[in-house]
Structures are given as C-alpha cells and as structure tokens.
Amino acid sequence: MTDASTPVSEHHHADVSGGWLRPAVFGAMDGLVTNIALIAGVGGGGVAPRSIVLTGFAGLVAGAISMGLGEYTSVQSQNEQVAAEVAKERRELERNPAGEARELADAWVERGLPRDLAEQVAETLRDNPEEALRVHVQEELGVDADERPSPWTAAFSSFLCFSVGAVVPLITYLLGFSSLWLALGVGGVGLFVAGAVVARFTNRKWWVSGGRQLLLGAAATAATYLVGRLIGVGVT
C-alpha cells in the first residue's frame, strides 16, 4: 500500500505535437547524408579539394532552402486540410446534432463501452458544442483541432538542422586537410552521433539507432562514390 505521505511521481510525456522534432531529425539526417554522398561523388571523380568545398557549400545552401520551403508547404497544407475537415464537422454538428451524437456513441460501443454510458456521454457533449467538435474531430480524424504543428517551426527546424548536418563533412577541408577519406570518416561519426541522439526521443538503444543511420549513410556514400569514379575515369 502506498503511504499517503509518499509523493506521487508525475508521469511526463515528450512533446510530440509541436512540429519541430520530425523536421529537425529529418533535416539533420538529410543534411549529413546528402553532403557526405555529394562529397564522395565529386571526390571520387578526382576533383580538387577546393572544388569539393564549393560543391559542398552549394549543396548545403540549396538543400537547406529546399528543405525549409518543403517543410513549410507540407505542414501548412496539412493544417489547411485539417481546418477544412474541422469546418465540415462543425457544419454536420450544427445540422444534425442528434445523428452525430448517435454516431459518436456507436463508435464508443464498438470499442467496448456500455451502450447506456456511451449514449449518456454523447448526449452530454451536445450541450457543449465546442467540446463536442473537439471530440468528434479526435475520434473521426485522429487529430487535435487545437494542437496543430507550426509550419514556421517546421521550416526553421529543417533549415537549421540540414545546414548543421551538411557542414559536418566539410569540417576537415575547412581546417586545411585535403583527404577525402578523412572528411568521409568525420561525416560517418556525425551520422552515428545523430542516430544516437535520436534514440533519446524514441527509447531505442543508442548504438542500434546510431549504427542503423551509419549503415544507411554508408550505402548512399558508396553508391555516389562509385558513380563519381566511373564518370571521373570516363571523362579523363
């Protein structure tokens, strides 16, 4: 039995509705993989280190802008679609509140709630239109009408994290080293670290998450390096 004086530990959940985690993770991973693979491709073609850096920064700027714009458009479009569906549900509640209450009660009964209780709750919600709308949207669309991700947050997170990820494989060149393999090695470390950090939010083992991302990035890098070697040899 729990003693009354014993403080009850609070159960906290991570914020999964703010709209920043997915674009941040995707941006960082994409920035790393894109520029590591890009550097491997042009480096495999035998270009000079200065050209590799130029190519890398061009890929960073273009990719970051593309990711930011893409995330903004994607999230904004999703929000607009949800808003349209919420407006549709609002009209249905205004036109046929009794029918919508029965529909909600039927859905709860299918989930195992007793018919009497389901109908009682559904009828009670009819007296609170805004709460009824929120519950109907949650049940029928699977979203919270009051918690939509910010397109600006998604765009900024993606832009910033892509830029950070894309600059990692360029660090050794910026420090004066000219070895392609050293740059790829640093990029590989970045991939592993990024994957390990993601494990903090997903409760996966950090070494599994990091190793998975490293293997995926290595596959992309090997493919572009091979293409660079083939084209470089063919051109010369």
PDB file of C-alpha atoms in Angstrom:
ATOM      1  CA  MET A   1       0.000   0.000   0.000  1.00  0.00           C
ATOM      2  CA  THR A   2       1.312   3.447  -0.841  1.00  0.00           C
ATOM      3  CA  ASP A   3       1.841   5.713   2.142  1.00  0.00           C
ATOM      4  CA  ALA A   4      -0.214   8.917   1.963  1.00  0.00           C
ATOM      5  CA  SER A   5       2.872  10.980   2.737  1.00  0.00           C
ATOM      6  CA  THR A   6       4.839   9.493  -0.136  1.00  0.00           C
ATOM      7  CA  PRO A   7       4.974  11.906  -3.070  1.00  0.00           C
ATOM      8  CA  VAL A   8       3.482  10.510  -6.240  1.00  0.00           C
ATOM      9  CA  SER A   9       5.837  10.700  -9.193  1.00  0.00           C
ATOM     10  CA  GLU A  10       4.438  12.608 -12.134  1.00  0.00           C
ATOM     11  CA  HIS A  11       4.242  10.878 -15.481  1.00  0.00           C
ATOM     12  CA  HIS A  12       5.554  13.108 -18.241  1.00  0.00           C
ATOM     13  CA  HIS A  13       5.338  12.630 -21.970  1.00  0.00           C
ATOM     14  CA  ALA A  14       7.527  14.184 -24.606  1.00  0.00           C
ATOM     15  CA  ASP A  15       6.029  16.986 -26.665  1.00  0.00           C
ATOM     16  CA  VAL A  16       5.088  15.286 -29.932  1.00  0.00           C
ATOM     17  CA  SER A  17       2.719  17.941 -31.251  1.00  0.00           C
ATOM     18  CA  GLY A  18       4.976  20.967 -31.608  1.00  0.00           C
ATOM     19  CA  GLY A  19       6.014  20.175 -35.149  1.00  0.00           C
ATOM     20  CA  TRP A  20       9.774  20.537 -34.608  1.00  0.00           C
ATOM     21  CA  LEU A  21      11.135  17.053 -33.888  1.00  0.00           C
ATOM     22  CA  ARG A  22      10.356  15.330 -37.178  1.00  0.00           C
ATOM     23  CA  PRO A  23      11.675  18.127 -39.440  1.00  0.00           C
ATOM     24  CA  ALA A  24      14.707  18.635 -37.184  1.00  0.00           C
ATOM     25  CA  VAL A  25      15.651  14.957 -37.271  1.00  0.00           C
ATOM     26  CA  PHE A  26      14.880  14.623 -40.954  1.00  0.00           C
ATOM     27  CA  GLY A  27      16.780  17.824 -41.748  1.00  0.00           C
ATOM     28  CA  ALA A  28      19.909  16.824 -39.835  1.00  0.00           C
ATOM     29  CA  MET A  29      19.971  13.318 -41.283  1.00  0.00           C
ATOM     30  CA  ASP A  30      19.289  14.555 -44.791  1.00  0.00           C
ATOM     31  CA  GLY A  31      21.970  17.219 -44.498  1.00  0.00           C
ATOM     32  CA  LEU A  32      24.528  14.667 -43.366  1.00  0.00           C
ATOM     33  CA  VAL A  33      23.668  12.002 -45.930  1.00  0.00           C
ATOM     34  CA  THR A  34      23.252  14.452 -48.820  1.00  0.00           C
ATOM     35  CA  ASN A  35      26.543  16.244 -48.362  1.00  0.00           C
ATOM     36  CA  ILE A  36      28.552  13.162 -47.421  1.00  0.00           C
ATOM     37  CA  ALA A  37      27.297  11.437 -50.546  1.00  0.00           C
ATOM     38  CA  LEU A  38      27.801  14.578 -52.642  1.00  0.00           C
ATOM     39  CA  ILE A  39      31.372  14.972 -51.434  1.00  0.00           C
ATOM     40  CA  ALA A  40      32.034  11.285 -52.027  1.00  0.00           C
ATOM     41  CA  GLY A  41      30.707  11.578 -55.570  1.00  0.00           C
ATOM     42  CA  VAL A  42      32.745  14.592 -56.639  1.00  0.00           C
ATOM     43  CA  GLY A  43      35.748  13.435 -54.635  1.00  0.00           C
ATOM     44  CA  GLY A  44      35.568  10.029 -56.279  1.00  0.00           C
ATOM     45  CA  GLY A  45      35.623  11.820 -59.618  1.00  0.00           C
ATOM     46  CA  GLY A  46      39.045  13.226 -58.769  1.00  0.00           C
ATOM     47  CA  VAL A  47      38.211  16.929 -58.413  1.00  0.00           C
ATOM     48  CA  ALA A  48      40.381  19.266 -56.337  1.00  0.00           C
ATOM     49  CA  PRO A  49      39.648  19.864 -52.628  1.00  0.00           C
ATOM     50  CA  ARG A  50      38.665  23.492 -53.378  1.00  0.00           C
ATOM     51  CA  SER A  51      36.018  22.250 -55.805  1.00  0.00           C
ATOM     52  CA  ILE A  52      34.786  19.738 -53.235  1.00  0.00           C
ATOM     53  CA  VAL A  53      34.280  22.536 -50.690  1.00  0.00           C
ATOM     54  CA  LEU A  54      32.491  24.690 -53.264  1.00  0.00           C
ATOM     55  CA  THR A  55      30.243  21.789 -54.210  1.00  0.00           C
ATOM     56  CA  GLY A  56      29.575  21.007 -50.566  1.00  0.00           C
ATOM     57  CA  PHE A  57      28.532  24.545 -49.686  1.00  0.00           C
ATOM     58  CA  ALA A  58      26.388  24.805 -52.799  1.00  0.00           C
ATOM     59  CA  GLY A  59      24.663  21.603 -51.720  1.00  0.00           C
ATOM     60  CA  LEU A  60      24.267  22.981 -48.189  1.00  0.00           C
ATOM     61  CA  VAL A  61      22.607  26.228 -49.290  1.00  0.00           C
ATOM     62  CA  ALA A  62      20.389  24.653 -51.937  1.00  0.00           C
ATOM     63  CA  GLY A  63      19.391  21.740 -49.733  1.00  0.00           C
ATOM     64  CA  ALA A  64      18.658  23.870 -46.646  1.00  0.00           C
ATOM     65  CA  ILE A  65      16.439  26.252 -48.611  1.00  0.00           C
ATOM     66  CA  SER A  66      14.673  23.364 -50.316  1.00  0.00           C
ATOM     67  CA  MET A  67      14.093  21.555 -47.022  1.00  0.00           C
ATOM     68  CA  GLY A  68      12.790  24.686 -45.301  1.00  0.00           C
ATOM     69  CA  LEU A  69      10.384  25.549 -48.096  1.00  0.00           C
ATOM     70  CA  GLY A  70       9.272  21.945 -48.429  1.00  0.00           C
ATOM     71  CA  GLU A  71       8.531  21.597 -44.715  1.00  0.00           C
ATOM     72  CA  TYR A  72       6.627  24.890 -44.613  1.00  0.00           C
ATOM     73  CA  THR A  73       4.483  23.932 -47.607  1.00  0.00           C
ATOM     74  CA  SER A  74       3.891  20.409 -46.310  1.00  0.00           C
ATOM     75  CA  VAL A  75       2.843  21.407 -42.792  1.00  0.00           C
ATOM     76  CA  GLN A  76       0.788  24.389 -43.962  1.00  0.00           C
ATOM     77  CA  SER A  77      -1.060  22.225 -46.484  1.00  0.00           C
ATOM     78  CA  GLN A  78      -1.737  19.621 -43.807  1.00  0.00           C
ATOM     79  CA  ASN A  79      -3.067  22.290 -41.428  1.00  0.00           C
ATOM     80  CA  GLU A  80      -5.320  23.695 -44.139  1.00  0.00           C
ATOM     81  CA  GLN A  81      -6.686  20.240 -44.867  1.00  0.00           C
ATOM     82  CA  VAL A  82      -7.378  19.639 -41.169  1.00  0.00           C
ATOM     83  CA  ALA A  83      -9.058  23.063 -40.903  1.00  0.00           C
ATOM     84  CA  ALA A  84     -11.314  22.214 -43.844  1.00  0.00           C
ATOM     85  CA  GLU A  85     -12.299  18.903 -42.255  1.00  0.00           C
ATOM     86  CA  VAL A  86     -12.942  20.571 -38.892  1.00  0.00           C
ATOM     87  CA  ALA A  87     -15.189  23.135 -40.601  1.00  0.00           C
ATOM     88  CA  LYS A  88     -17.049  20.288 -42.306  1.00  0.00           C
ATOM     89  CA  GLU A  89     -17.521  18.501 -38.984  1.00  0.00           C
ATOM     90  CA  ARG A  90     -18.753  21.732 -37.383  1.00  0.00           C
ATOM     91  CA  ARG A  91     -21.419  22.101 -40.086  1.00  0.00           C
ATOM     92  CA  GLU A  92     -22.530  18.499 -39.583  1.00  0.00           C
ATOM     93  CA  LEU A  93     -22.872  19.045 -35.833  1.00  0.00           C
ATOM     94  CA  GLU A  94     -24.944  22.164 -36.415  1.00  0.00           C
ATOM     95  CA  ARG A  95     -27.236  20.468 -38.940  1.00  0.00           C
ATOM     96  CA  ASN A  96     -27.698  17.101 -37.267  1.00  0.00           C
ATOM     97  CA  PRO A  97     -26.521  17.091 -33.631  1.00  0.00           C
ATOM     98  CA  ALA A  98     -28.634  14.058 -32.703  1.00  0.00           C
ATOM     99  CA  GLY A  99     -27.279  11.968 -35.563  1.00  0.00           C
ATOM    100  CA  GLU A 100     -23.701  12.955 -34.769  1.00  0.00           C
ATOM    101  CA  ALA A 101     -24.252  12.038 -31.103  1.00  0.00           C
ATOM    102  CA  ARG A 102     -25.512   8.593 -32.139  1.00  0.00           C
ATOM    103  CA  GLU A 103     -22.513   8.162 -34.429  1.00  0.00           C
ATOM    104  CA  LEU A 104     -20.142   9.007 -31.592  1.00  0.00           C
ATOM    105  CA  ALA A 105     -21.932   6.666 -29.191  1.00  0.00           C
ATOM    106  CA  ASP A 106     -21.804   3.838 -31.735  1.00  0.00           C
ATOM    107  CA  ALA A 107     -18.065   4.325 -32.138  1.00  0.00           C
ATOM    108  CA  TRP A 108     -17.522   4.060 -28.380  1.00  0.00           C
ATOM    109  CA  VAL A 109     -19.739   0.991 -28.141  1.00  0.00           C
ATOM    110  CA  GLU A 110     -17.615  -0.717 -30.799  1.00  0.00           C
ATOM    111  CA  ARG A 111     -14.627  -0.090 -28.562  1.00  0.00           C
ATOM    112  CA  GLY A 112     -16.299  -1.847 -25.649  1.00  0.00           C
ATOM    113  CA  LEU A 113     -18.064   0.959 -23.778  1.00  0.00           C
ATOM    114  CA  PRO A 114     -21.543   0.046 -22.435  1.00  0.00           C
ATOM    115  CA  ARG A 115     -24.329   1.416 -24.658  1.00  0.00           C
ATOM    116  CA  ASP A 116     -26.025   3.388 -21.860  1.00  0.00           C
ATOM    117  CA  LEU A 117     -22.831   5.092 -20.788  1.00  0.00           C
ATOM    118  CA  ALA A 118     -21.758   5.852 -24.371  1.00  0.00           C
ATOM    119  CA  GLU A 119     -25.108   7.451 -25.185  1.00  0.00           C
ATOM    120  CA  GLN A 120     -25.119   9.409 -21.920  1.00  0.00           C
ATOM    121  CA  VAL A 121     -21.689  10.916 -22.593  1.00  0.00           C
ATOM    122  CA  ALA A 122     -22.525  11.653 -26.231  1.00  0.00           C
ATOM    123  CA  GLU A 123     -25.762  13.385 -25.214  1.00  0.00           C
ATOM    124  CA  THR A 124     -23.928  15.407 -22.579  1.00  0.00           C
ATOM    125  CA  LEU A 125     -21.475  16.625 -25.193  1.00  0.00           C
ATOM    126  CA  ARG A 126     -24.360  18.038 -27.240  1.00  0.00           C
ATOM    127  CA  ASP A 127     -24.724  20.763 -24.601  1.00  0.00           C
ATOM    128  CA  ASN A 128     -21.126  21.863 -25.213  1.00  0.00           C
ATOM    129  CA  PRO A 129     -20.708  22.369 -28.974  1.00  0.00           C
ATOM    130  CA  GLU A 130     -17.004  23.241 -28.889  1.00  0.00           C
ATOM    131  CA  GLU A 131     -16.113  20.238 -26.786  1.00  0.00           C
ATOM    132  CA  ALA A 132     -18.325  18.069 -28.970  1.00  0.00           C
ATOM    133  CA  LEU A 133     -16.471  19.326 -32.027  1.00  0.00           C
ATOM    134  CA  ARG A 134     -13.099  18.566 -30.439  1.00  0.00           C
ATOM    135  CA  VAL A 135     -14.145  15.027 -29.506  1.00  0.00           C
ATOM    136  CA  HIS A 136     -15.672  14.303 -32.918  1.00  0.00           C
ATOM    137  CA  VAL A 137     -12.548  15.546 -34.695  1.00  0.00           C
ATOM    138  CA  GLN A 138     -10.353  13.439 -32.418  1.00  0.00           C
ATOM    139  CA  GLU A 139     -12.458  10.330 -32.938  1.00  0.00           C
ATOM    140  CA  GLU A 140     -13.073  10.658 -36.681  1.00  0.00           C
ATOM    141  CA  LEU A 141      -9.877  12.349 -37.914  1.00  0.00           C
ATOM    142  CA  GLY A 142      -7.412  11.287 -35.262  1.00  0.00           C
ATOM    143  CA  VAL A 143      -6.159  14.840 -34.698  1.00  0.00           C
ATOM    144  CA  ASP A 144      -6.496  17.505 -32.039  1.00  0.00           C
ATOM    145  CA  ALA A 145      -8.141  20.552 -33.587  1.00  0.00           C
ATOM    146  CA  ASP A 146      -6.439  22.812 -31.019  1.00  0.00           C
ATOM    147  CA  GLU A 147      -2.904  21.468 -31.468  1.00  0.00           C
ATOM    148  CA  ARG A 148      -1.570  21.810 -34.980  1.00  0.00           C
ATOM    149  CA  PRO A 149       2.144  21.955 -35.812  1.00  0.00           C
ATOM    150  CA  SER A 150       3.547  25.338 -36.768  1.00  0.00           C
ATOM    151  CA  PRO A 151       4.753  25.492 -40.395  1.00  0.00           C
ATOM    152  CA  TRP A 152       7.301  28.147 -39.424  1.00  0.00           C
ATOM    153  CA  THR A 153       8.698  25.979 -36.638  1.00  0.00           C
ATOM    154  CA  ALA A 154       8.953  23.024 -39.016  1.00  0.00           C
ATOM    155  CA  ALA A 155      10.603  25.139 -41.725  1.00  0.00           C
ATOM    156  CA  PHE A 156      13.154  26.740 -39.390  1.00  0.00           C
ATOM    157  CA  SER A 157      13.980  23.437 -37.678  1.00  0.00           C
ATOM    158  CA  SER A 158      14.522  21.712 -41.008  1.00  0.00           C
ATOM    159  CA  PHE A 159      16.571  24.581 -42.475  1.00  0.00           C
ATOM    160  CA  LEU A 160      18.821  24.920 -39.434  1.00  0.00           C
ATOM    161  CA  CYS A 161      19.383  21.218 -38.836  1.00  0.00           C
ATOM    162  CA  PHE A 162      20.025  20.484 -42.508  1.00  0.00           C
ATOM    163  CA  SER A 163      22.679  23.227 -42.504  1.00  0.00           C
ATOM    164  CA  VAL A 164      24.338  21.847 -39.387  1.00  0.00           C
ATOM    165  CA  GLY A 165      24.322  18.312 -40.748  1.00  0.00           C
ATOM    166  CA  ALA A 166      25.613  19.363 -44.170  1.00  0.00           C
ATOM    167  CA  VAL A 167      28.580  21.294 -42.775  1.00  0.00           C
ATOM    168  CA  VAL A 168      29.926  18.312 -40.771  1.00  0.00           C
ATOM    169  CA  PRO A 169      31.674  16.511 -43.677  1.00  0.00           C
ATOM    170  CA  LEU A 170      33.210  19.852 -44.739  1.00  0.00           C
ATOM    171  CA  ILE A 171      34.899  20.493 -41.389  1.00  0.00           C
ATOM    172  CA  THR A 172      38.183  18.799 -42.235  1.00  0.00           C
ATOM    173  CA  TYR A 173      38.503  20.735 -45.501  1.00  0.00           C
ATOM    174  CA  LEU A 174      37.806  23.998 -43.688  1.00  0.00           C
ATOM    175  CA  LEU A 175      40.557  23.118 -41.225  1.00  0.00           C
ATOM    176  CA  GLY A 176      43.061  22.724 -44.060  1.00  0.00           C
ATOM    177  CA  PHE A 177      43.047  18.956 -44.598  1.00  0.00           C
ATOM    178  CA  SER A 178      42.657  17.643 -48.133  1.00  0.00           C
ATOM    179  CA  SER A 179      41.927  13.949 -47.514  1.00  0.00           C
ATOM    180  CA  LEU A 180      38.576  12.792 -48.857  1.00  0.00           C
ATOM    181  CA  TRP A 181      38.600   9.737 -46.605  1.00  0.00           C
ATOM    182  CA  LEU A 182      39.163  11.861 -43.510  1.00  0.00           C
ATOM    183  CA  ALA A 183      36.163  14.003 -44.462  1.00  0.00           C
ATOM    184  CA  LEU A 184      34.031  10.912 -45.020  1.00  0.00           C
ATOM    185  CA  GLY A 185      35.187   9.485 -41.706  1.00  0.00           C
ATOM    186  CA  VAL A 186      34.129  12.643 -39.858  1.00  0.00           C
ATOM    187  CA  GLY A 187      30.829  12.513 -41.704  1.00  0.00           C
ATOM    188  CA  GLY A 188      30.363   8.914 -40.605  1.00  0.00           C
ATOM    189  CA  VAL A 189      30.931   9.913 -36.986  1.00  0.00           C
ATOM    190  CA  GLY A 190      28.338  12.634 -37.451  1.00  0.00           C
ATOM    191  CA  LEU A 191      25.837  10.109 -38.794  1.00  0.00           C
ATOM    192  CA  PHE A 192      26.381   7.773 -35.852  1.00  0.00           C
ATOM    193  CA  VAL A 193      26.091  10.593 -33.298  1.00  0.00           C
ATOM    194  CA  ALA A 194      22.920  11.937 -34.925  1.00  0.00           C
ATOM    195  CA  GLY A 195      21.345   8.498 -34.876  1.00  0.00           C
ATOM    196  CA  ALA A 196      22.345   8.011 -31.254  1.00  0.00           C
ATOM    197  CA  VAL A 197      20.815  11.370 -30.284  1.00  0.00           C
ATOM    198  CA  VAL A 198      17.527  10.412 -31.950  1.00  0.00           C
ATOM    199  CA  ALA A 199      17.426   7.332 -29.701  1.00  0.00           C
ATOM    200  CA  ARG A 200      16.856   9.672 -26.756  1.00  0.00           C
ATOM    201  CA  PHE A 201      13.432  10.567 -28.146  1.00  0.00           C
ATOM    202  CA  THR A 202      12.466   7.096 -29.329  1.00  0.00           C
ATOM    203  CA  ASN A 203      13.680   4.930 -26.416  1.00  0.00           C
ATOM    204  CA  ARG A 204      15.711   2.770 -28.783  1.00  0.00           C
ATOM    205  CA  LYS A 205      19.211   1.607 -27.882  1.00  0.00           C
ATOM    206  CA  TRP A 206      21.578   4.415 -28.825  1.00  0.00           C
ATOM    207  CA  TRP A 207      24.105   2.156 -30.533  1.00  0.00           C
ATOM    208  CA  VAL A 208      21.383   0.475 -32.610  1.00  0.00           C
ATOM    209  CA  SER A 209      19.974   3.803 -33.774  1.00  0.00           C
ATOM    210  CA  GLY A 210      23.435   5.203 -34.459  1.00  0.00           C
ATOM    211  CA  GLY A 211      24.618   2.095 -36.276  1.00  0.00           C
ATOM    212  CA  ARG A 212      21.496   1.991 -38.447  1.00  0.00           C
ATOM    213  CA  GLN A 213      21.977   5.576 -39.565  1.00  0.00           C
ATOM    214  CA  LEU A 214      25.670   4.964 -40.224  1.00  0.00           C
ATOM    215  CA  LEU A 215      24.912   1.955 -42.425  1.00  0.00           C
ATOM    216  CA  LEU A 216      22.260   3.817 -44.411  1.00  0.00           C
ATOM    217  CA  GLY A 217      24.587   6.742 -44.954  1.00  0.00           C
ATOM    218  CA  ALA A 218      27.434   4.436 -45.921  1.00  0.00           C
ATOM    219  CA  ALA A 219      25.272   2.799 -48.579  1.00  0.00           C
ATOM    220  CA  ALA A 220      24.402   6.167 -50.118  1.00  0.00           C
ATOM    221  CA  THR A 221      28.034   7.270 -49.945  1.00  0.00           C
ATOM    222  CA  ALA A 222      29.303   4.101 -51.616  1.00  0.00           C
ATOM    223  CA  ALA A 223      26.810   4.484 -54.456  1.00  0.00           C
ATOM    224  CA  THR A 224      27.740   8.086 -55.227  1.00  0.00           C
ATOM    225  CA  TYR A 225      31.460   7.415 -54.842  1.00  0.00           C
ATOM    226  CA  LEU A 226      31.188   4.626 -57.395  1.00  0.00           C
ATOM    227  CA  VAL A 227      29.322   6.900 -59.792  1.00  0.00           C
ATOM    228  CA  GLY A 228      31.985   9.581 -59.312  1.00  0.00           C
ATOM    229  CA  ARG A 229      34.775   7.117 -60.014  1.00  0.00           C
ATOM    230  CA  LEU A 230      33.092   5.827 -63.163  1.00  0.00           C
ATOM    231  CA  ILE A 231      32.337   9.264 -64.541  1.00  0.00           C
ATOM    232  CA  GLY A 232      35.690  10.681 -63.499  1.00  0.00           C
ATOM    233  CA  VAL A 233      37.575   7.854 -65.178  1.00  0.00           C
ATOM    234  CA  GLY A 234      35.407   8.149 -68.272  1.00  0.00           C
ATOM    235  CA  VAL A 235      35.970  11.896 -68.567  1.00  0.00           C
ATOM    236  CA  THR A 236      39.723  11.714 -68.197  1.00  0.00           C
TER     237      THR A 236
END
